[in-house]
XYZ file of C-alpha atoms in Angstrom:
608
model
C 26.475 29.868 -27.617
C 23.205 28.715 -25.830
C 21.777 25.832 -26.433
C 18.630 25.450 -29.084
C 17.408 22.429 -27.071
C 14.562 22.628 -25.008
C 14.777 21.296 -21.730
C 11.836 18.980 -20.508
C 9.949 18.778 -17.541
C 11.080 15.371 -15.410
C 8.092 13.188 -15.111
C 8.093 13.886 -10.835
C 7.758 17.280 -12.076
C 4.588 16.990 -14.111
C 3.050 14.590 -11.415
C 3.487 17.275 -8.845
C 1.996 19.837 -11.113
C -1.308 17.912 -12.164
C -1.601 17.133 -8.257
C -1.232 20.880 -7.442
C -3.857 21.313 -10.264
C -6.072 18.459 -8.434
C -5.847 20.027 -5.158
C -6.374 23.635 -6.806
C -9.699 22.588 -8.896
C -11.286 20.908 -6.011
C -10.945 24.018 -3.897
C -11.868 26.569 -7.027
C -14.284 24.405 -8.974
C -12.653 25.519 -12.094
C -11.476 22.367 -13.945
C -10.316 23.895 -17.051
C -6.682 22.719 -16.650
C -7.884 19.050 -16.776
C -9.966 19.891 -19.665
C -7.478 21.070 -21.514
C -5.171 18.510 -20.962
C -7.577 16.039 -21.800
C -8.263 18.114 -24.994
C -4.407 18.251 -25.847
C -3.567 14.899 -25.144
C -6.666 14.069 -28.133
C -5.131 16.362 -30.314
C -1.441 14.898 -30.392
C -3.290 11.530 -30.762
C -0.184 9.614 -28.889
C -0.953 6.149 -27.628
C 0.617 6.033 -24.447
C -0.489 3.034 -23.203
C 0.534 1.224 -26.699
C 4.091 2.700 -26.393
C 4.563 1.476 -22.789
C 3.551 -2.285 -23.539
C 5.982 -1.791 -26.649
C 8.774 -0.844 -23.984
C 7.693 -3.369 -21.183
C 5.858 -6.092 -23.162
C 3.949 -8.108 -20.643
C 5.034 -6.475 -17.924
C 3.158 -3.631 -18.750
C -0.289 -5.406 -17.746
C 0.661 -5.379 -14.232
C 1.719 -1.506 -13.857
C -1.174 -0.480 -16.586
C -3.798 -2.577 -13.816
C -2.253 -0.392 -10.632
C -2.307 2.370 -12.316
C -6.244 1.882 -13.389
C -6.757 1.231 -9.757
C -4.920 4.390 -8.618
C -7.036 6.478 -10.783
C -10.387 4.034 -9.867
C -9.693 4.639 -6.454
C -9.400 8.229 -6.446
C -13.003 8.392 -8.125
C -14.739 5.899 -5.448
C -13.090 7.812 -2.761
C -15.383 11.253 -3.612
C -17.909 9.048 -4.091
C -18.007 7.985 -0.555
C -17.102 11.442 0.361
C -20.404 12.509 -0.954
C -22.217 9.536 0.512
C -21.163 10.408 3.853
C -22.764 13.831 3.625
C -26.001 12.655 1.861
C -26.728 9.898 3.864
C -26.107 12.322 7.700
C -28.387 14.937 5.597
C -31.049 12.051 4.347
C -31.255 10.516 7.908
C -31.761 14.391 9.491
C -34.405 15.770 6.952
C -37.412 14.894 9.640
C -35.219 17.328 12.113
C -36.868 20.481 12.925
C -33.960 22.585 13.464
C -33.145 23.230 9.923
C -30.334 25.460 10.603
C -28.736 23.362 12.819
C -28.851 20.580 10.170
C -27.590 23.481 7.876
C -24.573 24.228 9.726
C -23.974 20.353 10.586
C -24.156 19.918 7.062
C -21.406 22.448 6.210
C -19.047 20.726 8.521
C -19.660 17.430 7.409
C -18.648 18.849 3.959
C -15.722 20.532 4.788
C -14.593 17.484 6.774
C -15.399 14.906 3.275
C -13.666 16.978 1.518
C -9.863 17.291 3.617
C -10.216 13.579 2.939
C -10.577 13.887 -0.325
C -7.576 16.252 -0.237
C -5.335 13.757 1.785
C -6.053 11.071 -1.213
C -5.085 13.119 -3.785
C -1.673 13.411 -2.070
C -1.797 9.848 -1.355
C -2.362 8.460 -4.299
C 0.258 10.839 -6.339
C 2.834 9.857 -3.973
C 1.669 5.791 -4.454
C 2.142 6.495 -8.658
C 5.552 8.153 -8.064
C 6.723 5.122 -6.162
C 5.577 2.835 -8.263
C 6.815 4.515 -11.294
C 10.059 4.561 -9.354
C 10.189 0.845 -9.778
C 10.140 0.730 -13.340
C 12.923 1.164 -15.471
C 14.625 4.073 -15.942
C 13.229 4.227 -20.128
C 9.992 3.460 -19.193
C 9.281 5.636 -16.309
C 8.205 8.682 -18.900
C 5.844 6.336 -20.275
C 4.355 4.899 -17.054
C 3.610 8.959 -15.510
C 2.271 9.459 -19.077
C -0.725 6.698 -18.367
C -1.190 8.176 -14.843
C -1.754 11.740 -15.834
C -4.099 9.997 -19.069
C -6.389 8.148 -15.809
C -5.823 11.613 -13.919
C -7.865 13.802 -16.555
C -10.669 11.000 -16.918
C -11.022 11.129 -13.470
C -10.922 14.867 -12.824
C -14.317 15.174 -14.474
C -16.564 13.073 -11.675
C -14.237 14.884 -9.161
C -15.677 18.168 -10.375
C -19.137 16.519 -10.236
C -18.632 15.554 -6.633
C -17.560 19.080 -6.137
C -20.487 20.813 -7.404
C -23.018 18.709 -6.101
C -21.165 19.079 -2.544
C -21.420 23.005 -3.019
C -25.290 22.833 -3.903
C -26.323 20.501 -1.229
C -27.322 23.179 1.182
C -30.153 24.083 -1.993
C -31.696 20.451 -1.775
C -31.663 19.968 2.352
C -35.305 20.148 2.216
C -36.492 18.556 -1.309
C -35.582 14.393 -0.419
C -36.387 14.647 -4.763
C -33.522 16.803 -5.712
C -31.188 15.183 -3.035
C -31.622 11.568 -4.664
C -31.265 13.082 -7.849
C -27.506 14.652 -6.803
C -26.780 11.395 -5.522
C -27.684 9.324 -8.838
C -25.777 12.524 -10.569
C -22.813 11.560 -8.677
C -22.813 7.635 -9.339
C -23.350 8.410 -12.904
C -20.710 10.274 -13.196
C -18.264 7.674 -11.500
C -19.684 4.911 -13.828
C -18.660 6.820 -16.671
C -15.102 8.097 -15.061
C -14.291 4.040 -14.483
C -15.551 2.613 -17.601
C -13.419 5.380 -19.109
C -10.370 3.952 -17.434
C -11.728 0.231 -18.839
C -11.311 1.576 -21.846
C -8.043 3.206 -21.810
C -6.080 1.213 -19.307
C -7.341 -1.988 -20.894
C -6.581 -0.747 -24.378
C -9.589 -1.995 -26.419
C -7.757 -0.732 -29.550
C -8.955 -2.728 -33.046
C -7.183 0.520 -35.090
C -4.439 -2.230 -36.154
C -2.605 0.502 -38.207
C -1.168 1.325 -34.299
C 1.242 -1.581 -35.210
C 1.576 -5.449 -34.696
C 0.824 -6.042 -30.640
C 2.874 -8.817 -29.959
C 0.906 -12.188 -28.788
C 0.544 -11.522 -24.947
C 0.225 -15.135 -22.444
C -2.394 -13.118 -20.411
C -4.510 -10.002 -20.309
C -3.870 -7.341 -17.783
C -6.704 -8.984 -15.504
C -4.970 -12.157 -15.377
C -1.264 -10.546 -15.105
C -2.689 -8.929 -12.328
C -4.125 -11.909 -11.264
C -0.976 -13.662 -10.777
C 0.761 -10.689 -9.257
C -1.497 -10.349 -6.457
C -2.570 -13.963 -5.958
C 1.020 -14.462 -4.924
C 0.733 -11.650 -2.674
C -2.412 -13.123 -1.163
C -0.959 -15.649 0.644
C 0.278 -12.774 3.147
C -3.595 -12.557 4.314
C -4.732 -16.176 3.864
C -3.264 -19.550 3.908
C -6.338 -20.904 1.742
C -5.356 -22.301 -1.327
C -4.806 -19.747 -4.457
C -8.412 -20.195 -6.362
C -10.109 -19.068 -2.810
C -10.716 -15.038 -3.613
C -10.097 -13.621 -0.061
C -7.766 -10.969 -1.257
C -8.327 -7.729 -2.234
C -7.800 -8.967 -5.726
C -9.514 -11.741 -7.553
C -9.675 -13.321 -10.818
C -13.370 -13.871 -12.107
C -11.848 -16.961 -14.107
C -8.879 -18.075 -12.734
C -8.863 -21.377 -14.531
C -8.156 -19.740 -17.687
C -4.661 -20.716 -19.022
C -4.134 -17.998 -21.552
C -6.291 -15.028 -23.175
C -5.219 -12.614 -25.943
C -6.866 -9.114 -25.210
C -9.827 -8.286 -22.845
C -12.688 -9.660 -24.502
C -16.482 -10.480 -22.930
C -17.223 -9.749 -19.798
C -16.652 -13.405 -18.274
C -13.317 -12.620 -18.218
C -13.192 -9.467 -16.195
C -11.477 -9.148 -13.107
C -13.519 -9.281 -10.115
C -11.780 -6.520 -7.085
C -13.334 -7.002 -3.435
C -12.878 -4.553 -0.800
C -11.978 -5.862 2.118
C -13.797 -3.986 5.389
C -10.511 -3.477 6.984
C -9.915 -0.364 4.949
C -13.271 1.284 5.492
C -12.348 0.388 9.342
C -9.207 2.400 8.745
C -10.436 5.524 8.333
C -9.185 6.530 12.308
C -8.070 10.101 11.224
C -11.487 10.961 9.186
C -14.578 11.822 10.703
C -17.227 9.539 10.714
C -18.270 8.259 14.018
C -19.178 4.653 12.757
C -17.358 2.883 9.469
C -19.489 1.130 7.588
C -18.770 -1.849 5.273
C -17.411 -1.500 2.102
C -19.562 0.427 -0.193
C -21.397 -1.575 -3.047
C -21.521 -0.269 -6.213
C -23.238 -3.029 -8.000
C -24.409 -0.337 -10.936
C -20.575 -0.177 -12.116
C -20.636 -4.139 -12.841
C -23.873 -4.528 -13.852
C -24.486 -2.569 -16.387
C -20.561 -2.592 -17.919
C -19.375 -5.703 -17.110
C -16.214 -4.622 -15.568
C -14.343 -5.015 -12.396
C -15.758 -2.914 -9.219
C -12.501 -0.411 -8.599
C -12.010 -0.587 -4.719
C -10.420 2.161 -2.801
C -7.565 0.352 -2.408
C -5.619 0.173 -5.202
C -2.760 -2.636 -4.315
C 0.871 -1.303 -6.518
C 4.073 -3.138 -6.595
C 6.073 -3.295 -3.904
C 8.213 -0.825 -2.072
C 11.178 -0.545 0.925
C 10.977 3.238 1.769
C 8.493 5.978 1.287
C 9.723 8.028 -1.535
C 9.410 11.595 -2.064
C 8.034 12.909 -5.503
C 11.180 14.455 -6.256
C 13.655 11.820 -4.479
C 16.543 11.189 -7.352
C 16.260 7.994 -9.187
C 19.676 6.562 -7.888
C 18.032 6.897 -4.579
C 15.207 4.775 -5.116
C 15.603 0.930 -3.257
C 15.819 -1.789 -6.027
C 12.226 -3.937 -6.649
C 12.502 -7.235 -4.667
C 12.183 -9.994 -6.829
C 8.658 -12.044 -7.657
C 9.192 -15.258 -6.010
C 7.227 -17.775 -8.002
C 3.453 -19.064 -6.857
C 4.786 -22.044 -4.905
C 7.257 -20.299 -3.341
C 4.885 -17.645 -2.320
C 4.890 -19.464 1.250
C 9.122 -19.208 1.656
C 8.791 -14.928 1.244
C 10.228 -13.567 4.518
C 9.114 -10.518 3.495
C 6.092 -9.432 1.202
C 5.202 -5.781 1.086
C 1.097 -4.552 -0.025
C 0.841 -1.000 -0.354
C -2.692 -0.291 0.290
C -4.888 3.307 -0.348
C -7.562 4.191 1.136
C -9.609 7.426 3.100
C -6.938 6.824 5.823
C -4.137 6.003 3.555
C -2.243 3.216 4.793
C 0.661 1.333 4.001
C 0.893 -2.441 5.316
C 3.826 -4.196 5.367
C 3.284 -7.970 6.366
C 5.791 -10.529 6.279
C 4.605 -13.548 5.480
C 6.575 -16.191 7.894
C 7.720 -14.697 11.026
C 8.224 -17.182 14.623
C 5.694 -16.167 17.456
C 7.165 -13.930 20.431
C 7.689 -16.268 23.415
C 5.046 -14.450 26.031
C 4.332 -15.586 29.697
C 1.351 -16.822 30.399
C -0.796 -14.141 31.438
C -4.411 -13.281 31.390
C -6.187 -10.483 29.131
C -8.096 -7.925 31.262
C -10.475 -5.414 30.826
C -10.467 -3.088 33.731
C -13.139 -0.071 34.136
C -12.517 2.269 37.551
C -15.781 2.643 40.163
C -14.087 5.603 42.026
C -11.237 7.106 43.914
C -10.404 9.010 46.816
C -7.658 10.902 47.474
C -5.534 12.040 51.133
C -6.832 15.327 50.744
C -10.085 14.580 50.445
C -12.958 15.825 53.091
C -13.063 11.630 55.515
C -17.228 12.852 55.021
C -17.230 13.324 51.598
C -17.439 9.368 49.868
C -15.599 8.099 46.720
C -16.662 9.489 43.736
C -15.453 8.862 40.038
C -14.886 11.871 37.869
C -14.022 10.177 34.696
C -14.711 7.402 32.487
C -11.968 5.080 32.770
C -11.009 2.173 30.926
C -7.613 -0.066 30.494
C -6.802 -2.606 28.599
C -4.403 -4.870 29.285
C -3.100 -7.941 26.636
C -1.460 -11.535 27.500
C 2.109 -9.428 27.060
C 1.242 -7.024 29.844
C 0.998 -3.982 27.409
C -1.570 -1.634 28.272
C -3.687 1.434 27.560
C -5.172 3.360 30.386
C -7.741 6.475 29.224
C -9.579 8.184 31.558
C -12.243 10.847 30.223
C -13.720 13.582 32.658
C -17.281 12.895 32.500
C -18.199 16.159 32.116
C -17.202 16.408 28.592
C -20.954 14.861 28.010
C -22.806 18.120 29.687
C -20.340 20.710 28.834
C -22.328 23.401 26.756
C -18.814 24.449 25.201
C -18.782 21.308 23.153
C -20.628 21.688 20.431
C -22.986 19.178 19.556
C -21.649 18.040 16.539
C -18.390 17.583 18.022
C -20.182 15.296 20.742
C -21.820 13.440 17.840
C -18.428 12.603 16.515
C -17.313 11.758 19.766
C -14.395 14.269 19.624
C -13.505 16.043 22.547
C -10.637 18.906 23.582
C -7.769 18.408 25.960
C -9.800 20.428 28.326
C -11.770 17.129 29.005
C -8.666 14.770 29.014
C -7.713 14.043 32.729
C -4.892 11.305 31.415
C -3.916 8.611 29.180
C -0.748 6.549 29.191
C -0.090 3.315 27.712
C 3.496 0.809 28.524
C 4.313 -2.291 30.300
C 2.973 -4.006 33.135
C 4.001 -6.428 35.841
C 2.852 -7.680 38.503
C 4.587 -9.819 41.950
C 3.309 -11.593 45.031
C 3.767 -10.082 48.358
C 4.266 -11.915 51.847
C 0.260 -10.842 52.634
C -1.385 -13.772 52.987
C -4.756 -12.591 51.120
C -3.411 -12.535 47.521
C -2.617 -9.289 47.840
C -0.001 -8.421 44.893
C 1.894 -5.452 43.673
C 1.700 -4.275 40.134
C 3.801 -1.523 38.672
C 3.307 0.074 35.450
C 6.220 1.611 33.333
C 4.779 4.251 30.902
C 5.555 3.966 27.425
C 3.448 7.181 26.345
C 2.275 9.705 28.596
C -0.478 12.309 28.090
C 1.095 14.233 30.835
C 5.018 13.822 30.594
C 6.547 13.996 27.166
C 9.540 12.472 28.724
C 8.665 9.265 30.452
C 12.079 7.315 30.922
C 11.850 7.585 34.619
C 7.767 7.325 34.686
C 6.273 4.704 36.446
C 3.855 4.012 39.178
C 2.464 0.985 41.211
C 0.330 0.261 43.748
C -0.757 -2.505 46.406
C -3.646 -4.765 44.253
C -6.137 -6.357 46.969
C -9.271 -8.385 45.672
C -12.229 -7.978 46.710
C -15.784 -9.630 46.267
C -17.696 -9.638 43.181
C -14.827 -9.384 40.949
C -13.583 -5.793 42.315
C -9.412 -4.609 43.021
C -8.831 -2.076 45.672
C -5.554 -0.463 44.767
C -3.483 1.932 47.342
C -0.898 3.783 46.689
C 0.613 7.214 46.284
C 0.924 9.822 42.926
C 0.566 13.179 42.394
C -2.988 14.706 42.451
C -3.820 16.326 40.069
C -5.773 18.776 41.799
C -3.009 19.641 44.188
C -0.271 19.589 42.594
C 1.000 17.448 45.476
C 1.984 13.668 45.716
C -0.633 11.830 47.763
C -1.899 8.254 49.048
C -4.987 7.321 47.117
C -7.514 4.311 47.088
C -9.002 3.164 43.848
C -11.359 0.617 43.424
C -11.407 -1.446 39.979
C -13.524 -3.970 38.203
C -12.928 -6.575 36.124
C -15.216 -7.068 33.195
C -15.258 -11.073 32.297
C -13.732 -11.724 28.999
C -15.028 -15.241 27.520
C -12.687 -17.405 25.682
C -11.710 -16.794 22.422
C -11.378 -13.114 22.570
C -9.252 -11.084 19.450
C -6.047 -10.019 20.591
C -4.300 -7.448 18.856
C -1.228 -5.168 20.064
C 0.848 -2.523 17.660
C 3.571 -0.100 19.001
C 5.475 2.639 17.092
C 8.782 3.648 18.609
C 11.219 6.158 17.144
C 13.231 8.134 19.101
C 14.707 9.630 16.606
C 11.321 11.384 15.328
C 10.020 11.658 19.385
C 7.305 9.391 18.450
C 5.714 6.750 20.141
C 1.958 4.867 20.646
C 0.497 2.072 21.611
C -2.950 0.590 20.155
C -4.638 -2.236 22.574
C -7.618 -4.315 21.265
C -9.236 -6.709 23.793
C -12.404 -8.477 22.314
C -15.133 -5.777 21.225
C -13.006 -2.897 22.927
C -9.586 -1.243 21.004
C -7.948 2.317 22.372
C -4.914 3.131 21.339
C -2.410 6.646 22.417
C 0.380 8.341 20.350
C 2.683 11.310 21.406
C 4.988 13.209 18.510
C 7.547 15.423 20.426
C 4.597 17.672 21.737
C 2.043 16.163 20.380
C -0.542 13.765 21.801
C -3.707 12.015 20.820
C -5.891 9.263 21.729
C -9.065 7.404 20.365
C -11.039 4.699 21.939
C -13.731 2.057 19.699
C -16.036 -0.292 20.714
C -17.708 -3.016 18.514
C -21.810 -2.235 18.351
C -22.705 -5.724 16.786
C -23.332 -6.473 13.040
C -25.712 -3.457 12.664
C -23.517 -0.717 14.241
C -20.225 -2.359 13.780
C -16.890 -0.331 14.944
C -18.234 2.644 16.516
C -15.800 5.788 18.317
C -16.234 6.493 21.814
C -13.721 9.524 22.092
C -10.918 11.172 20.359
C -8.727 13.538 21.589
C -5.991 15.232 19.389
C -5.246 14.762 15.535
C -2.327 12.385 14.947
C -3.074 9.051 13.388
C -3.013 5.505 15.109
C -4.069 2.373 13.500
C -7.264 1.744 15.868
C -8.719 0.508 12.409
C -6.358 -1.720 11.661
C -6.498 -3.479 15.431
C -10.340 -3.979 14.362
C -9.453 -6.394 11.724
C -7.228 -8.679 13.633
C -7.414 -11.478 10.862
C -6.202 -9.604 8.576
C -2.528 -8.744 10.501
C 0.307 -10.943 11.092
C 2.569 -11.281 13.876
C 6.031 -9.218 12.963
C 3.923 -6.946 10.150
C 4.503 -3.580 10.201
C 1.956 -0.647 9.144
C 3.095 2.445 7.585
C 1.630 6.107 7.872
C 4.070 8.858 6.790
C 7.136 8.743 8.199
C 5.465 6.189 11.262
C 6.045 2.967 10.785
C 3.727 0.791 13.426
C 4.597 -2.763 14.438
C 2.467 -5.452 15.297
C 3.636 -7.016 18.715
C 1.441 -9.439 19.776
C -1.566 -11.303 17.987
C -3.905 -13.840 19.451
């Protein structure tokens, strides 16, 4: 006899349904299922959010304040997906060549909105691990008050959609434009104070039921949560705000529900994340957006795009089982919070990162050995005509840190004059393989010789290799022999590329002077398992990094513009991620920590 009982959906199920919806709205513009939902979930008239804090009693503030900033984030992320594309078309209105700045303007779109796309995944995939860490009887609960944020938030999504779709209608009226943008902050105003009220349940019905007595609000649970986790990124005392997370009145001892405004929460967005947007497509990352409106005018916390979520060992999949899932690592009290050997932040953002930094780890024991910066004046080859004089046919740069790990990058120079480029891909400084003549990062070393003129022999043992997917037997070196003005001659023999055959060349290489107190920053992902590996090199202003996945390469190189500019792209070459962003915001890394994209898990090697 069947069964009369209906089987339920599991609560990974709905999550990967409403993100499926997400993804399926953004692309049609038809929002109806979130509509609905929304329309539904008014109808039954269920309290989630009461019935989880019955189940979890305070510690539903903390899970209740990620999952606002999940939802928060996912909002402020269009919103700078729209700002992108209105300020490029703002700052090219004066351009004659309106369909030029027509079809630039479609690109820019489409490219806003895959990182919109890539969010969306990102953040379901942050709720389901979090939710993961929960108890079993309250995990139903917890996806409940996710999908609740999710249909608030689908409405400025569908905002940001349609007033991405029209844009090409406004290119020449500045009037209309600045109205679509003030269309779009309203909307996110409204989607976040939304969330205040929901997530922060400012519920006087008291026929809901007695709330038991909480010892702080959801701002200050979340308060002490993550101003134990701040320690990872600061060794200032607690009360200094330098976290992602902040307390607007940290010397309060105990609050019943959210009340005035004094007490809101206060979230800062620390530039590191904007900096980490390596795999989007801006060509300069600007500082973290300020959207003063949002506390202004409704006294609540500024939602930053990265919404911080308890902590987690392994990537999960929505649909892992729940036996699979790693247990939570315990709390460790606030004066303990120095004694964690490991603390884990799992961060959101455009690029979608996940740090892990632990908190006390002993510095690597390096030799001494000088930073360089090295750029290549020409070469010239065996083969070459004895009339014809060194040339350079590429833009070359290494860096080298005080643990001999380099990257090496050289870019034909014709990439700049090549009419099969288009424009806007020379704008955003990204470049085909055709243009690539190599890259290769590894290890360096260098010995003395018996020459009596300093002359010394450095060999270089490739870790990554544009040209050899393989590279356990790939090394070269060459005879180093200094000459005036801060120039290297180097001789040696390799394979030219030209001929196909291994020749004796002559390079000549100068030193740029590197003043003391120059950033440091190294990171290296190795699995053999997956066939990946990379290498990301900062040296002062300058940061390049290279990563090969089986056959799959890519490289990106940065340089620091000043204040005004900031981080700015020189090249990239390829589509896998590397944490070039990261590098840029050296303070912000510890020595040992380990950053997380996908299935890549990046470490950082050396820090100074």
């Amino acid at each position: 006899m069947a069964s009369s009982q209906t089987k339920q959906l599991h609560w990974t199920q709905r999550i990967a349904l409403v993100r499926h919806n997400l993804h399926a709205a953004s692309r049609s513009g038809d929002f109806t299922f979130f509509k609905t939902l929304q329309a539904a979930g008014l109808m039954e008239g269920t309290n989630h959010f009461a019935t989880l804090t019955e189940l979890m009693g305070d510690d539903a503030d903390a899970v209740m304040a990620a999952m606002d900033n999940l939802n928060g984030g996912l909002a402020y992320i269009h919103q700078d997906a729209f700002q992108k594309v209105y300020d490029n078309l703002k700052n090219g209105m004066r351009d004659d060549d309106k369909q030029a700045e027509k079809s630039k303007l479609y690109v820019d779109i489409s490219q806003q909105k895959q990182m919109t796309e890539i969010a969306i995944d990102k953040l379901c995939n942050s709720a389901v691990a979090l939710i993961n860490q929960q108890a079993a009887d309250a995990q139903n609960q917890v996806a409940n008050v996710f999908i609740t944020g999710v249909t608030l938030v689908a409405d400025c999504v569908e905002v940001v959609t349609k007033q991405l779709d029209l844009m090409d209608n406004k290119m020449d009226d500045f009037i209309r434009l600045e109205e679509s943008w003030n269309t779009v902050k309203a909307s996110i105003i409204a989607a976040t104070a939304g969330l205040k009220g929901v997530f922060y349940m400012l519920d006087t019905n008291e026929q809901q039921g007695e709330k038991p007595q909480r010892s702080s609000s959801i701002a200050s649970a979340g308060s002490g949560v993550f101003r134990r986790l701040s320690t990872v990124f600061t060794t200032q005392p607690a009360s200094s705000r330098n976290s992602s997370i902040a307390s607007a009145s940290a010397s309060a001892q105990s609050r019943g529900s959210i009340g005035g405004g004094s007490s809101a929460p206060v979230y800062r967005t620390p530039t590191y994340v904007r900096n980490s947007v390596s795999a989007g497509c801006p060509t300069s990352l600007p500082s973290a957006i300020n959207n003063s409106a949002f506390s202004n005018n409704f006294e609540a916390h500024k939602l930053s795009t990265i919404p911080p979520t308890p902590a987690y060992d392994d990537e999960l999949d929505p649909f892992d089982k729940v036996d699979m899932v790693p247990p939570v690592p315990a709390m460790p009290i606030e004066h303990e919070a120095n004694r964690i050997s490991q603390t884990v932040i799992h961060i959101l953002n455009p690029n979608l990162l996940d740090f892990i930094l632990p908190s006390t780890l002993p510095p690597p024991k390096h030799k001494s050995h000088k930073m360089s910066i090295s750029t290549r004046e020409w070469i010239k080859w065996e083969s070459d005509h004895r009339t014809n004089p060194p040339h350079e046919p590429t833009n070359t740069l290494v860096l080298t840190s005080p643990g001999h790990r380099f990257v090496d990058i050289r870019i034909l120079k014709s990439a700049h004059s090549d009419p099969k480029v288009p424009q806007l891909a020379r704008d955003a400084a990204i470049l085909p393989f055709s243009h690539l003549d190599w890259a290769f990062a590894g290890f360096s070393t260098s010995e003395s010789t018996s020459n009596p003129n300093q002359v010394t022999k450095s060999t270089w043992r490739h870790f990554v290799d544009s040209r050899s997917p393989d590279v356990s037997h790939v090394s070269d070196s060459g005879l180093m022999y200094p000459q005036p003005n801060g120039l290297t001659l180097e001789t040696g023999s390799m394979t030219n590329p030209a001929t196909g055959k291994v020749e004796t060349y002559e390079e000549m290489w100068r030193d740029i002077h590197t003043s003391g107190g120059v950033e440091v920053a190294v990171l290296q992902l190795h699995d053999d398992e997956a066939a990946s590996r990379g290498m990301v090199v900062r040296v002062g202003s300058l940061c390049q990094g290279v990563v090969r996945e089986r056959e799959k390469f890519a490289l990106e190189r940065w340089e620091w513009g000043g204040e005004k500019e900031g981080w700015k792209r020189q090249v990239r070459i390829g589509d896998l991620w590397m944490p070039c962003g990261v590098a840029m915001e050296k303070e912000k890394l510890v020595l040992g920590g380990k950053v997380r994209f996908g299935e890549d898990v990046w470490s950082v090697v050396e820090l100074s």
